[in-house]
């Protein structure tokens, strides 16, 4: 089964608008992490939310987790051109130190 | 701020050759990982390493792959006989339990000709 499938696959918005990306997964999780990847670059960790948490904030980022629906969302408020990147959710296969299973990502484009 | 580093940034090799990709995890971290990302595809887990042995590996990590921590700082991925389909970006990551955040290096782009 696929873990961490994001939607939409691509999202284009105007600078200043909010961007929302969703992630669904199939099995029980210990935590769910969101990463950003600029084109051809490495993965930058954004935020981790644990299975017993429902919402978490970090700066302009807001992540929610609904374990009953096996889904998470990442909201970026007041988007900037520098937010243009691909965003991935990832979940460990078992315990917190296990290898991560990534989704295919959402490619976000912020139009200036 | 401490970070994971990887060398080289780009490696070009001929099919059938052996390559070694190098990583220096964050110094006090205990678990180490390798992932790969074929161009245009998602990031895939290869292997995790803890206490000088493999703790978990994926189906991708077959006998052509091996990992080693030869000293207190380096963590290497060896591909014994490269194939065209090994062309990908390879990422190293590390964590310090009980914190579960995996910190990734910038990646090595491997091109097999």
Tab-separated table of C-alpha atoms in Angstrom:
chain	number	residue	atom	x	y	z
A	1	UNK	CA	0.000	0.000	0.000
A	2	UNK	CA	1.094	3.550	-0.627
A	3	UNK	CA	1.839	5.781	2.316
A	4	UNK	CA	1.788	9.522	2.127
A	5	UNK	CA	0.020	10.407	-1.077
A	6	UNK	CA	-0.269	14.150	-1.513
A	7	UNK	CA	-2.782	16.174	-3.408
A	8	UNK	CA	-2.932	18.222	-5.420
A	9	UNK	CA	0.054	17.136	-7.506
A	10	UNK	CA	0.563	20.735	-8.577
A	11	UNK	CA	-0.681	24.034	-7.202
A	12	UNK	CA	-0.194	27.530	-8.584
A	13	UNK	CA	-1.286	30.561	-6.557
A	14	UNK	CA	-0.586	34.273	-6.317
A	15	UNK	CA	1.915	35.645	-3.851
A	16	UNK	CA	0.202	36.522	-0.602
A	17	UNK	CA	-2.447	33.822	-0.894
A	18	UNK	CA	-2.588	30.747	1.312
A	19	UNK	CA	-1.570	27.346	0.003
A	20	UNK	CA	-3.051	24.112	1.297
A	21	UNK	CA	-1.659	20.687	0.531
A	22	UNK	CA	-3.090	17.385	1.667
A	23	UNK	CA	-1.589	14.024	2.434
A	24	UNK	CA	-3.274	10.685	2.939
A	25	UNK	CA	-1.802	7.511	4.306
A	26	UNK	CA	-3.021	3.960	4.788
A	27	UNK	CA	-1.502	2.386	7.888
A	28	UNK	CA	-1.094	3.492	11.490
A	29	UNK	CA	1.670	5.987	12.050
A	30	UNK	CA	3.927	7.122	14.857
A	31	UNK	CA	4.392	10.562	13.340
A	32	UNK	CA	4.061	12.406	10.064
A	33	UNK	CA	6.656	14.804	8.712
A	34	UNK	CA	6.563	17.448	6.009
A	35	UNK	CA	9.573	18.288	3.887
A	36	UNK	CA	10.328	20.874	1.227
A	37	UNK	CA	12.556	20.335	-1.773
A	38	UNK	CA	13.688	23.071	-4.084
A	39	UNK	CA	14.360	21.926	-7.633
A	40	UNK	CA	17.335	19.587	-7.728
A	41	UNK	CA	18.213	20.245	-4.107
A	42	UNK	CA	18.093	18.434	-0.783
A	43	UNK	CA	15.166	17.871	1.535
A	44	UNK	CA	14.496	20.471	4.186
A	45	UNK	CA	12.521	19.371	7.214
A	46	UNK	CA	9.568	21.640	7.918
A	47	UNK	CA	7.550	20.151	10.725
A	48	UNK	CA	6.797	16.890	12.532
A	49	UNK	CA	3.442	16.083	14.043
A	50	UNK	CA	2.962	13.094	16.303
A	51	UNK	CA	0.025	10.713	16.170
A	52	UNK	CA	-1.400	12.102	19.422
A	53	UNK	CA	-1.340	15.693	18.141
A	54	UNK	CA	-4.066	17.287	16.049
A	55	UNK	CA	-2.492	20.569	15.020
A	56	UNK	CA	0.899	22.187	15.049
A	57	UNK	CA	2.229	25.588	14.029
A	58	UNK	CA	5.646	26.793	12.981
A	59	UNK	CA	5.880	30.357	11.693
A	60	UNK	CA	3.677	30.566	8.584
A	61	UNK	CA	3.122	26.814	8.577
A	62	UNK	CA	0.158	25.033	10.067
A	63	UNK	CA	-0.124	21.268	10.002
A	64	UNK	CA	-3.144	19.236	10.979
A	65	UNK	CA	-3.438	15.519	11.495
A	66	UNK	CA	-6.634	13.484	11.478
A	67	UNK	CA	-5.773	9.915	12.397
A	68	UNK	CA	-9.395	8.770	11.987
A	69	UNK	CA	-9.270	9.818	8.326
A	70	UNK	CA	-5.583	9.001	7.965
A	71	UNK	CA	-4.888	12.400	6.519
A	72	UNK	CA	-2.812	15.502	7.136
A	73	UNK	CA	-2.770	18.965	5.673
A	74	UNK	CA	-0.058	21.585	5.365
A	75	UNK	CA	-1.137	25.217	5.192
A	76	UNK	CA	1.323	27.921	4.186
A	77	UNK	CA	-0.073	31.345	4.929
A	78	UNK	CA	0.829	34.592	3.157
A	79	UNK	CA	2.839	32.748	0.505
A	80	UNK	CA	6.040	34.189	-0.936
A	81	UNK	CA	7.865	33.537	-4.194
A	82	UNK	CA	10.550	31.754	-2.155
A	83	UNK	CA	7.971	29.155	-1.108
A	84	UNK	CA	8.011	27.788	-4.665
A	85	UNK	CA	9.137	24.173	-4.205
A	86	UNK	CA	7.900	20.609	-3.943
A	87	UNK	CA	6.374	19.576	-0.649
A	88	UNK	CA	6.351	16.000	0.604
A	89	UNK	CA	4.774	14.247	3.518
A	90	UNK	CA	6.602	11.277	4.963
A	91	UNK	CA	5.837	8.672	7.584
A	92	UNK	CA	8.076	6.135	9.333
A	93	UNK	CA	7.277	2.518	8.473
A	94	UNK	CA	6.988	1.620	12.138
A	95	UNK	CA	8.649	3.275	15.104
A	96	UNK	CA	9.960	6.805	15.074
A	97	UNK	CA	13.453	5.815	13.977
A	98	UNK	CA	12.336	3.712	11.015
A	99	UNK	CA	12.908	4.643	7.412
A	100	UNK	CA	10.493	7.165	5.974
A	101	UNK	CA	7.997	6.481	3.216
A	102	UNK	CA	7.483	9.564	1.082
A	103	UNK	CA	4.593	10.590	-1.099
A	104	UNK	CA	4.976	11.875	-4.632
A	105	UNK	CA	4.708	15.454	-3.472
A	106	UNK	CA	2.874	18.622	-4.350
A	107	UNK	CA	4.671	21.037	-6.638
A	108	UNK	CA	3.810	24.542	-5.440
A	109	UNK	CA	4.350	27.557	-7.660
A	110	UNK	CA	3.933	31.035	-6.219
A	111	UNK	CA	3.269	33.603	-8.916
A	112	UNK	CA	4.745	37.038	-8.109
B	1	UNK	CA	23.839	24.933	12.995
B	2	UNK	CA	25.049	21.349	12.535
B	3	UNK	CA	24.186	19.777	9.202
B	4	UNK	CA	24.591	16.566	7.260
B	5	UNK	CA	27.166	16.826	4.498
B	6	UNK	CA	27.643	14.618	1.449
B	7	UNK	CA	30.433	14.176	-1.079
B	8	UNK	CA	30.739	14.329	-3.976
B	9	UNK	CA	27.854	16.516	-5.095
B	10	UNK	CA	27.906	14.864	-8.516
B	11	UNK	CA	29.449	11.549	-9.550
B	12	UNK	CA	29.601	10.242	-13.084
B	13	UNK	CA	30.563	6.613	-13.621
B	14	UNK	CA	30.525	3.924	-16.252
B	15	UNK	CA	28.096	1.029	-16.001
B	16	UNK	CA	29.651	-1.853	-14.079
B	17	UNK	CA	31.958	0.338	-12.020
B	18	UNK	CA	31.910	0.547	-8.244
B	19	UNK	CA	31.009	3.819	-6.564
B	20	UNK	CA	31.218	4.962	-2.977
B	21	UNK	CA	29.051	7.812	-1.803
B	22	UNK	CA	30.096	9.547	1.366
B	23	UNK	CA	28.145	11.214	4.122
B	24	UNK	CA	29.071	12.902	7.372
B	25	UNK	CA	26.009	12.790	9.646
B	26	UNK	CA	25.431	15.275	12.429
B	27	UNK	CA	28.030	14.427	15.052
B	28	UNK	CA	25.896	13.251	17.997
B	29	UNK	CA	23.272	11.463	15.903
B	30	UNK	CA	22.828	7.730	16.283
B	31	UNK	CA	20.709	6.500	13.377
B	32	UNK	CA	21.813	6.940	9.777
B	33	UNK	CA	19.903	6.473	6.550
B	34	UNK	CA	20.283	6.357	2.794
B	35	UNK	CA	17.514	7.277	0.384
B	36	UNK	CA	17.423	7.693	-3.356
B	37	UNK	CA	15.292	9.769	-5.707
B	38	UNK	CA	15.176	8.885	-9.375
B	39	UNK	CA	14.575	11.989	-11.471
B	40	UNK	CA	10.924	13.008	-11.357
B	41	UNK	CA	9.998	10.305	-8.861
B	42	UNK	CA	9.479	10.164	-5.141
B	43	UNK	CA	12.132	9.695	-2.501
B	44	UNK	CA	12.656	6.018	-1.650
B	45	UNK	CA	14.117	4.552	1.527
B	46	UNK	CA	17.121	2.272	1.045
B	47	UNK	CA	18.603	1.414	4.427
B	48	UNK	CA	18.977	2.466	8.038
B	49	UNK	CA	22.012	1.868	10.232
B	50	UNK	CA	22.347	1.858	13.992
B	51	UNK	CA	25.020	0.665	16.370
B	52	UNK	CA	27.260	-0.431	13.487
B	53	UNK	CA	24.746	-2.646	11.804
B	54	UNK	CA	21.846	-2.445	9.385
B	55	UNK	CA	18.595	-2.047	11.300
B	56	UNK	CA	16.205	-1.939	8.352
B	57	UNK	CA	16.442	-2.181	4.581
B	58	UNK	CA	14.076	-1.957	1.648
B	59	UNK	CA	13.653	-4.285	-1.323
B	60	UNK	CA	15.783	-1.897	-3.363
B	61	UNK	CA	18.786	-2.519	-1.124
B	62	UNK	CA	19.993	-5.752	-2.691
B	63	UNK	CA	23.405	-7.427	-2.695
B	64	UNK	CA	24.829	-4.726	-4.950
B	65	UNK	CA	24.552	-2.234	-2.105
B	66	UNK	CA	26.449	-2.059	1.152
B	67	UNK	CA	26.874	0.507	3.911
B	68	UNK	CA	29.660	1.141	6.317
B	69	UNK	CA	30.653	3.487	9.078
B	70	UNK	CA	34.424	3.208	8.733
B	71	UNK	CA	35.214	5.704	11.458
B	72	UNK	CA	33.447	7.932	13.961
B	73	UNK	CA	32.250	10.444	11.429
B	74	UNK	CA	31.746	8.995	7.932
B	75	UNK	CA	28.867	6.882	6.676
B	76	UNK	CA	29.229	5.392	3.208
B	77	UNK	CA	27.039	3.746	0.590
B	78	UNK	CA	28.785	1.456	-1.879
B	79	UNK	CA	27.273	0.250	-5.113
B	80	UNK	CA	29.397	-2.640	-6.365
B	81	UNK	CA	28.517	-2.800	-10.038
B	82	UNK	CA	26.480	0.164	-11.142
B	83	UNK	CA	23.590	-0.147	-13.569
B	84	UNK	CA	21.966	2.525	-15.692
B	85	UNK	CA	18.933	2.437	-13.412
B	86	UNK	CA	21.075	3.386	-10.414
B	87	UNK	CA	21.215	6.914	-11.793
B	88	UNK	CA	19.504	9.007	-9.143
B	89	UNK	CA	20.007	11.503	-6.377
B	90	UNK	CA	21.166	9.779	-3.204
B	91	UNK	CA	20.418	11.370	0.141
B	92	UNK	CA	21.894	10.625	3.522
B	93	UNK	CA	19.989	11.436	6.715
B	94	UNK	CA	20.486	11.101	10.454
B	95	UNK	CA	18.508	11.412	13.673
B	96	UNK	CA	19.107	11.618	17.385
B	97	UNK	CA	16.484	9.623	19.291
B	98	UNK	CA	14.137	10.254	20.994
B	99	UNK	CA	13.731	13.058	18.455
B	100	UNK	CA	12.340	11.591	15.247
B	101	UNK	CA	13.152	14.375	12.832
B	102	UNK	CA	15.411	13.120	10.046
B	103	UNK	CA	17.929	15.669	8.854
B	104	UNK	CA	18.915	15.253	5.247
B	105	UNK	CA	22.108	16.084	3.434
B	106	UNK	CA	22.164	17.979	0.107
B	107	UNK	CA	22.468	14.770	-1.896
B	108	UNK	CA	24.848	13.215	-4.408
B	109	UNK	CA	23.686	13.085	-7.995
B	110	UNK	CA	24.890	9.782	-9.474
B	111	UNK	CA	24.927	9.464	-13.241
B	112	UNK	CA	25.655	6.031	-14.695
B	113	UNK	CA	26.627	6.016	-18.369
